[in-house]
CSV table of C-alpha atoms in Angstrom, one decimal:
chain,number,residue,atom,x,y,z
A,1,SER,CA,-60.9,14.8,-61.7
A,2,GLY,CA,-61.2,14.3,-65.5
A,3,CYS,CA,-63.1,11.8,-67.5
A,4,TYR,CA,-62.0,9.5,-70.2
A,5,ARG,CA,-63.4,10.8,-73.6
A,6,ARG,CA,-62.7,10.4,-77.1
A,7,GLY,CA,-61.1,13.3,-79.0
A,8,ALA,CA,-62.7,16.4,-80.0
A,9,PRO,CA,-65.7,16.6,-82.6
A,10,GLY,CA,-64.3,16.8,-86.1
A,11,ALA,CA,-61.5,14.3,-85.5
A,12,CYS,CA,-60.7,11.9,-88.3
A,13,PRO,CA,-62.4,8.5,-87.9
A,14,ARG,CA,-60.1,5.9,-86.7
A,15,SER,CA,-59.9,2.3,-85.7
A,16,VAL,CA,-60.6,1.7,-82.0
A,17,LEU,CA,-60.1,-1.7,-80.3
A,18,VAL,CA,-61.5,-2.6,-76.9
A,19,LEU,CA,-59.4,-5.5,-75.2
A,20,LEU,CA,-61.3,-7.0,-72.5
A,21,ASP,CA,-59.6,-8.9,-69.8
A,22,LEU,CA,-61.5,-12.2,-69.5
A,23,SER,CA,-59.5,-13.7,-66.6
A,24,VAL,CA,-61.1,-15.1,-63.5
A,25,SER,CA,-60.5,-11.8,-61.4
A,26,MET,CA,-63.1,-10.1,-63.6
A,27,ALA,CA,-65.7,-12.1,-61.8
A,28,ASP,CA,-64.8,-10.3,-58.5
A,29,PRO,CA,-67.7,-8.4,-57.0
A,30,ASP,CA,-67.9,-4.7,-58.1
A,31,GLY,CA,-69.0,-3.3,-54.6
A,32,ALA,CA,-72.5,-2.5,-56.1
A,33,GLY,CA,-74.1,-6.0,-56.3
A,34,GLY,CA,-72.7,-7.3,-59.6
A,35,SER,CA,-69.2,-8.3,-60.9
A,36,LEU,CA,-66.4,-6.1,-62.4
A,37,PHE,CA,-67.2,-8.3,-65.7
A,38,GLU,CA,-70.6,-7.2,-65.7
A,39,ARG,CA,-69.6,-3.6,-65.3
A,40,ALA,CA,-67.4,-3.8,-68.1
A,41,CYS,CA,-70.1,-5.2,-70.3
A,42,ALA,CA,-72.3,-2.4,-69.2
A,43,ARG,CA,-69.5,0.2,-70.6
A,44,LEU,CA,-69.7,-1.5,-74.2
A,45,VAL,CA,-73.0,0.2,-74.8
A,46,GLY,CA,-71.7,3.8,-74.4
A,47,LEU,CA,-68.5,2.9,-76.3
A,48,ALA,CA,-70.4,1.6,-79.1
A,49,GLN,CA,-72.7,4.6,-79.2
A,50,GLU,CA,-70.0,7.3,-78.8
A,51,HIS,CA,-67.5,5.8,-81.4
A,52,ALA,CA,-70.2,5.2,-84.1
A,53,ARG,CA,-71.4,8.9,-83.5
A,54,ARG,CA,-67.7,9.9,-84.4
A,55,GLY,CA,-67.6,7.5,-87.4
A,56,ASP,CA,-65.0,5.4,-85.8
A,57,ARG,CA,-64.4,1.5,-86.6
A,58,LEU,CA,-65.0,-0.2,-83.2
A,59,ALA,CA,-63.8,-3.7,-82.5
A,60,VAL,CA,-64.1,-5.8,-79.2
A,61,HIS,CA,-61.6,-8.6,-78.4
A,62,GLY,CA,-61.0,-10.5,-75.3
A,63,PHE,CA,-58.1,-12.6,-73.8
A,64,SER,CA,-57.3,-14.8,-71.0
A,65,SER,CA,-54.4,-17.4,-70.5
A,66,ASN,CA,-53.3,-20.6,-69.1
A,67,GLY,CA,-49.8,-20.6,-69.4
A,68,ARG,CA,-47.3,-19.4,-72.1
A,69,HIS,CA,-48.6,-22.0,-74.7
A,70,GLN,CA,-52.4,-21.0,-74.2
A,71,VAL,CA,-53.0,-17.5,-74.7
A,72,ASP,CA,-56.7,-17.4,-75.7
A,73,TYR,CA,-57.4,-14.3,-77.8
A,74,LEU,CA,-61.1,-14.2,-78.9
A,75,ARG,CA,-62.5,-11.6,-81.5
A,76,ILE,CA,-66.0,-10.8,-80.3
A,77,ALA,CA,-66.6,-8.1,-82.8
A,78,GLY,CA,-65.0,-7.1,-85.8
A,79,PHE,CA,-64.2,-3.5,-86.9
A,80,GLY,CA,-67.2,-1.6,-87.8
A,81,ARG,CA,-70.3,0.1,-86.2
A,82,HIS,CA,-72.0,-1.9,-83.6
A,83,ASP,CA,-75.1,-2.0,-81.5
A,84,GLY,CA,-74.0,-1.5,-78.1
A,85,ALA,CA,-76.7,-3.6,-76.4
A,86,THR,CA,-76.0,-6.4,-78.8
A,87,LEU,CA,-72.4,-6.3,-78.1
A,88,ALA,CA,-72.8,-6.3,-74.3
A,89,ARG,CA,-75.0,-9.2,-74.6
A,90,ARG,CA,-72.5,-11.2,-76.5
A,91,VAL,CA,-69.7,-10.4,-74.3
A,92,ALA,CA,-72.0,-11.2,-71.2
A,93,ALA,CA,-72.4,-14.7,-72.5
A,94,LEU,CA,-68.7,-15.4,-71.9
A,95,ALA,CA,-67.3,-16.8,-68.7
A,96,PRO,CA,-64.2,-15.3,-67.1
A,97,ARG,CA,-61.4,-17.9,-66.6
A,98,HIS,CA,-57.7,-18.4,-66.5
A,99,SER,CA,-55.0,-15.9,-65.9
A,100,THR,CA,-53.9,-12.5,-67.6
A,101,ARG,CA,-50.9,-12.6,-69.9
A,102,LEU,CA,-51.3,-9.1,-70.8
A,103,GLY,CA,-48.2,-8.3,-72.8
A,104,ALA,CA,-49.1,-11.0,-75.6
A,105,ALA,CA,-52.6,-9.7,-75.7
A,106,ILE,CA,-51.5,-6.3,-76.2
A,107,ARG,CA,-48.9,-6.9,-78.9
A,108,HIS,CA,-51.7,-9.0,-81.0
A,109,ALA,CA,-54.2,-6.3,-80.4
A,110,ALA,CA,-51.7,-3.6,-81.8
A,111,ALA,CA,-51.1,-5.7,-84.8
A,112,CYS,CA,-54.8,-6.0,-85.4
A,113,LEU,CA,-55.1,-2.2,-85.4
A,114,HIS,CA,-52.1,-1.8,-87.8
A,115,ALA,CA,-53.8,-4.2,-90.2
A,116,GLN,CA,-57.0,-1.7,-90.1
A,117,ALA,CA,-55.1,1.3,-91.0
A,118,ARG,CA,-56.4,3.4,-94.0
A,119,PRO,CA,-55.2,6.4,-95.7
A,120,GLY,CA,-56.5,9.6,-93.8
A,121,ASP,CA,-57.4,7.7,-90.6
A,122,GLY,CA,-56.7,9.3,-87.2
A,123,ARG,CA,-54.3,7.7,-84.8
A,124,PRO,CA,-55.6,4.1,-83.9
A,125,GLU,CA,-56.6,3.5,-80.2
A,126,LEU,CA,-56.3,0.5,-78.0
A,127,LEU,CA,-58.3,0.8,-74.7
A,128,VAL,CA,-57.6,-2.3,-72.3
A,129,VAL,CA,-60.5,-2.7,-70.0
A,130,GLY,CA,-59.6,-4.8,-66.8
A,131,ASP,CA,-57.4,-4.8,-63.7
A,132,ALA,CA,-54.1,-4.6,-65.4
A,133,GLU,CA,-52.8,-7.3,-62.9
A,134,ALA,CA,-50.3,-9.3,-65.5
A,135,ALA,CA,-50.1,-12.8,-64.0
A,136,ASP,CA,-49.8,-16.5,-65.1
A,137,ILE,CA,-49.6,-20.0,-63.6
A,138,ASP,CA,-45.9,-20.5,-65.1
A,139,VAL,CA,-44.5,-17.1,-64.1
A,140,PHE,CA,-43.4,-16.9,-60.6
A,141,HIS,CA,-41.0,-13.9,-60.6
A,142,ALA,CA,-43.2,-11.0,-59.3
A,143,GLY,CA,-43.2,-8.1,-62.0
A,144,ALA,CA,-41.9,-10.3,-65.0
A,145,LEU,CA,-45.1,-10.0,-66.8
A,146,GLN,CA,-45.9,-6.6,-65.6
A,147,GLU,CA,-42.6,-5.4,-67.3
A,148,ASP,CA,-43.5,-7.5,-70.3
A,149,ALA,CA,-46.8,-5.8,-70.5
A,150,ALA,CA,-45.3,-2.3,-70.1
A,151,GLU,CA,-42.8,-3.0,-72.8
A,152,ALA,CA,-45.8,-4.0,-75.1
A,153,VAL,CA,-47.5,-0.7,-74.3
A,154,ARG,CA,-44.1,1.1,-75.4
A,155,ALA,CA,-43.7,-0.6,-78.5
A,156,ALA,CA,-47.4,-0.1,-79.5
A,157,ARG,CA,-47.1,3.7,-78.8
A,158,ARG,CA,-43.6,3.7,-80.6
A,159,ALA,CA,-45.5,2.2,-83.6
A,160,GLY,CA,-48.2,5.1,-83.5
A,161,VAL,CA,-51.0,3.3,-81.4
A,162,GLY,CA,-52.6,5.3,-78.7
A,163,VAL,CA,-52.8,3.1,-75.4
A,164,ARG,CA,-55.2,3.4,-72.5
A,165,CYS,CA,-56.4,1.4,-69.6
A,166,LEU,CA,-59.9,1.7,-68.1
A,167,LEU,CA,-60.3,-0.1,-64.7
A,168,PRO,CA,-64.0,-1.2,-64.2
A,169,GLY,CA,-63.7,-0.4,-60.8
A,170,GLY,CA,-62.7,-1.9,-57.5
A,171,PHE,CA,-59.3,-2.4,-58.6
A,172,GLU,CA,-56.1,-0.7,-57.3
A,173,ALA,CA,-54.5,1.4,-59.8
A,174,ASP,CA,-51.0,0.9,-59.0
A,175,ALA,CA,-50.3,-2.1,-61.3
A,176,ALA,CA,-52.2,-0.4,-64.5
A,177,ILE,CA,-50.2,2.8,-63.6
A,178,ARG,CA,-46.9,0.9,-63.8
A,179,ILE,CA,-47.8,-0.5,-67.2
A,180,PHE,CA,-49.6,2.4,-68.7
A,181,GLY,CA,-48.6,5.4,-67.0
A,182,ALA,CA,-50.5,7.7,-64.7
A,183,GLY,CA,-52.1,9.7,-67.5
A,184,SER,CA,-53.4,6.9,-69.4
A,185,VAL,CA,-55.5,5.1,-66.7
A,186,SER,CA,-59.0,5.9,-65.9
A,187,ARG,CA,-61.7,4.3,-63.7
A,188,ALA,CA,-65.2,3.7,-64.7
A,189,CYS,CA,-67.8,6.1,-62.8
A,190,ALA,CA,-70.0,3.8,-60.9
A,191,GLY,CA,-73.1,6.3,-61.6
A,192,ALA,CA,-73.1,5.8,-65.4
A,193,PRO,CA,-73.4,2.1,-66.2
A,194,GLY,CA,-74.1,2.8,-69.9
A,195,GLY,CA,-71.6,5.6,-70.5
A,196,ILE,CA,-67.9,5.7,-71.2
A,197,ASP,CA,-66.7,8.5,-68.8
A,198,GLY,CA,-64.4,7.3,-66.1
A,199,GLU,CA,-62.7,9.4,-63.3
A,200,ALA,CA,-59.0,10.0,-64.0
A,201,VAL,CA,-56.8,8.1,-61.6
A,202,ARG,CA,-54.5,10.8,-60.0
A,203,VAL,CA,-51.2,9.3,-58.5
A,204,ARG,CA,-47.7,10.4,-58.1
A,205,VAL,CA,-45.9,7.8,-59.9
A,206,LYS,CA,-44.8,5.6,-65.1
A,207,PRO,CA,-43.3,3.2,-66.0
A,208,GLY,CA,-39.9,-9.8,-78.5
A,209,GLN,CA,-41.6,-12.3,-77.7
A,210,ALA,CA,-45.2,-12.8,-77.0
A,211,SER,CA,-44.3,-13.7,-73.2
A,212,ALA,CA,-42.0,-13.4,-70.5
A,213,THR,CA,-40.1,-16.0,-68.7
């Protein structure tokens, strides 16, 4: 298996946005005595260190939803260089709640990345951290929000944004693969709580408006 890593040394600095799933499913146990949300918070330490070392501008945003008219998008840390431990504490103070209207959040995050574009930058990157189980209280057709999220990913990539998903652990990868593609999904390694490495998820299957109906 491979690991999720940034590009090679010497690459142009770029804007990187970590988009955290803040829905209630992130409060589930991670199988190692903590929660999936706590594992995601721990990942921020390594992410901040690695991207600062490479000269990238890192931002951390989060989202949850409670129907199409309430998509909560939180800018936890703006683009810049951040202390990983401080970031982790800031995120840990939040409480996972509500649902996962993923497509709307990806569209907004991609727009934030475009607004940060600077001459000479490398390709901007969006890293979604969560289970990729797109769902909400007012959508009852299975797969509607999943396809909406997949279209948001395709649109972001057509516009020049790299999009990947990091599963904090414990989640099935099927939904993430359908949205992001098998080559763009990684699983956080259980043995490295402070790092950014992740085992590549190996499988045989890829796959408007802010919301689907």
